[in-house]
Amino acid sequence: MKEVTVQIPDKKHELFIEMMKSLSFVKKVKTVDEDEPTKEEILEGIRQAVKEVNLIKQGKLKARPVQDLLDEL
């Protein structure tokens, strides 16, 4: 089975989704907003964070003070 990603204008979204759902061979229709990260992007971010925490614990990477992080906001 293949997965297809299609970018369409917002105003055509509902019509396109209804067309896809009407096709008997389409098994799943899912809408993803570009502003929201995908599940894979979230998982990759968590993996990267865990790697960094482990490097900090091993002394191979220097931790940043919390105040520095808050100052960036």
PDB file of C-alpha atoms in Angstrom:
ATOM      1  CA  MET A   1       0.000   0.000   0.000  1.00  0.00           C
ATOM      2  CA  LYS A   2       1.263   3.510  -0.823  1.00  0.00           C
ATOM      3  CA  GLU A   3       0.782   6.795   0.982  1.00  0.00           C
ATOM      4  CA  VAL A   4       0.328  10.009  -0.994  1.00  0.00           C
ATOM      5  CA  THR A   5       0.789  13.565   0.276  1.00  0.00           C
ATOM      6  CA  VAL A   6      -1.080  16.298  -1.592  1.00  0.00           C
ATOM      7  CA  GLN A   7      -1.001  20.035  -0.929  1.00  0.00           C
ATOM      8  CA  ILE A   8      -4.195  21.803  -1.920  1.00  0.00           C
ATOM      9  CA  PRO A   9      -5.655  25.257  -1.288  1.00  0.00           C
ATOM     10  CA  ASP A  10      -7.722  25.564   1.887  1.00  0.00           C
ATOM     11  CA  LYS A  11     -10.840  26.509  -0.050  1.00  0.00           C
ATOM     12  CA  LYS A  12     -10.718  23.221  -2.015  1.00  0.00           C
ATOM     13  CA  HIS A  13      -9.986  21.013   1.007  1.00  0.00           C
ATOM     14  CA  GLU A  14     -13.494  19.811   1.824  1.00  0.00           C
ATOM     15  CA  LEU A  15     -14.369  18.991  -1.779  1.00  0.00           C
ATOM     16  CA  PHE A  16     -11.133  17.071  -2.228  1.00  0.00           C
ATOM     17  CA  ILE A  17     -11.619  15.073   0.989  1.00  0.00           C
ATOM     18  CA  GLU A  18     -15.157  14.121  -0.028  1.00  0.00           C
ATOM     19  CA  MET A  19     -13.917  13.005  -3.443  1.00  0.00           C
ATOM     20  CA  MET A  20     -11.220  10.835  -1.871  1.00  0.00           C
ATOM     21  CA  LYS A  21     -13.670   9.252   0.573  1.00  0.00           C
ATOM     22  CA  SER A  22     -15.987   8.363  -2.309  1.00  0.00           C
ATOM     23  CA  LEU A  23     -13.327   6.170  -3.938  1.00  0.00           C
ATOM     24  CA  SER A  24     -13.698   2.537  -2.869  1.00  0.00           C
ATOM     25  CA  PHE A  25      -9.962   1.797  -3.040  1.00  0.00           C
ATOM     26  CA  VAL A  26      -8.986   4.663  -0.690  1.00  0.00           C
ATOM     27  CA  LYS A  27      -8.549   3.149   2.770  1.00  0.00           C
ATOM     28  CA  LYS A  28      -7.716   6.219   4.864  1.00  0.00           C
ATOM     29  CA  VAL A  29      -8.069   9.977   4.425  1.00  0.00           C
ATOM     30  CA  LYS A  30      -6.224  12.226   6.869  1.00  0.00           C
ATOM     31  CA  THR A  31      -5.743  15.992   6.950  1.00  0.00           C
ATOM     32  CA  VAL A  32      -2.523  17.443   8.350  1.00  0.00           C
ATOM     33  CA  ASP A  33      -2.072  21.180   8.877  1.00  0.00           C
ATOM     34  CA  GLU A  34       1.390  22.404   7.903  1.00  0.00           C
ATOM     35  CA  ASP A  35       1.651  24.414  11.109  1.00  0.00           C
ATOM     36  CA  GLU A  36       1.380  21.309  13.267  1.00  0.00           C
ATOM     37  CA  PRO A  37       4.337  18.924  13.491  1.00  0.00           C
ATOM     38  CA  THR A  38       3.765  15.362  12.360  1.00  0.00           C
ATOM     39  CA  LYS A  39       3.998  12.436  14.749  1.00  0.00           C
ATOM     40  CA  GLU A  40       7.367  11.501  13.233  1.00  0.00           C
ATOM     41  CA  GLU A  41       8.702  15.050  13.705  1.00  0.00           C
ATOM     42  CA  ILE A  42       7.635  15.006  17.355  1.00  0.00           C
ATOM     43  CA  LEU A  43       9.239  11.600  17.932  1.00  0.00           C
ATOM     44  CA  GLU A  44      12.460  12.727  16.249  1.00  0.00           C
ATOM     45  CA  GLY A  45      12.566  15.793  18.506  1.00  0.00           C
ATOM     46  CA  ILE A  46      12.160  13.588  21.569  1.00  0.00           C
ATOM     47  CA  ARG A  47      14.902  11.229  20.351  1.00  0.00           C
ATOM     48  CA  GLN A  48      17.249  14.169  19.867  1.00  0.00           C
ATOM     49  CA  ALA A  49      16.445  15.530  23.332  1.00  0.00           C
ATOM     50  CA  VAL A  50      17.160  12.150  24.949  1.00  0.00           C
ATOM     51  CA  LYS A  51      20.503  11.952  23.121  1.00  0.00           C
ATOM     52  CA  GLU A  52      21.433  15.419  24.376  1.00  0.00           C
ATOM     53  CA  VAL A  53      20.444  14.583  27.966  1.00  0.00           C
ATOM     54  CA  ASN A  54      22.582  11.445  27.834  1.00  0.00           C
ATOM     55  CA  LEU A  55      25.551  13.437  26.483  1.00  0.00           C
ATOM     56  CA  ILE A  56      25.123  15.976  29.294  1.00  0.00           C
ATOM     57  CA  LYS A  57      25.041  13.183  31.880  1.00  0.00           C
ATOM     58  CA  GLN A  58      28.252  11.743  30.379  1.00  0.00           C
ATOM     59  CA  GLY A  59      29.910  15.153  30.546  1.00  0.00           C
ATOM     60  CA  LYS A  60      30.327  15.312  26.757  1.00  0.00           C
ATOM     61  CA  LEU A  61      27.953  18.240  26.357  1.00  0.00           C
ATOM     62  CA  LYS A  62      27.542  21.268  28.584  1.00  0.00           C
ATOM     63  CA  ALA A  63      24.052  22.014  29.887  1.00  0.00           C
ATOM     64  CA  ARG A  64      22.607  25.497  29.548  1.00  0.00           C
ATOM     65  CA  PRO A  65      21.240  27.291  32.599  1.00  0.00           C
ATOM     66  CA  VAL A  66      17.447  27.467  32.703  1.00  0.00           C
ATOM     67  CA  GLN A  67      17.610  31.256  32.938  1.00  0.00           C
ATOM     68  CA  ASP A  68      19.330  31.401  29.531  1.00  0.00           C
ATOM     69  CA  LEU A  69      16.478  29.409  28.013  1.00  0.00           C
ATOM     70  CA  LEU A  70      13.869  31.636  29.640  1.00  0.00           C
ATOM     71  CA  ASP A  71      15.669  34.768  28.446  1.00  0.00           C
ATOM     72  CA  GLU A  72      15.268  33.560  24.849  1.00  0.00           C
ATOM     73  CA  LEU A  73      11.498  33.564  25.207  1.00  0.00           C
TER      74      LEU A  73
END
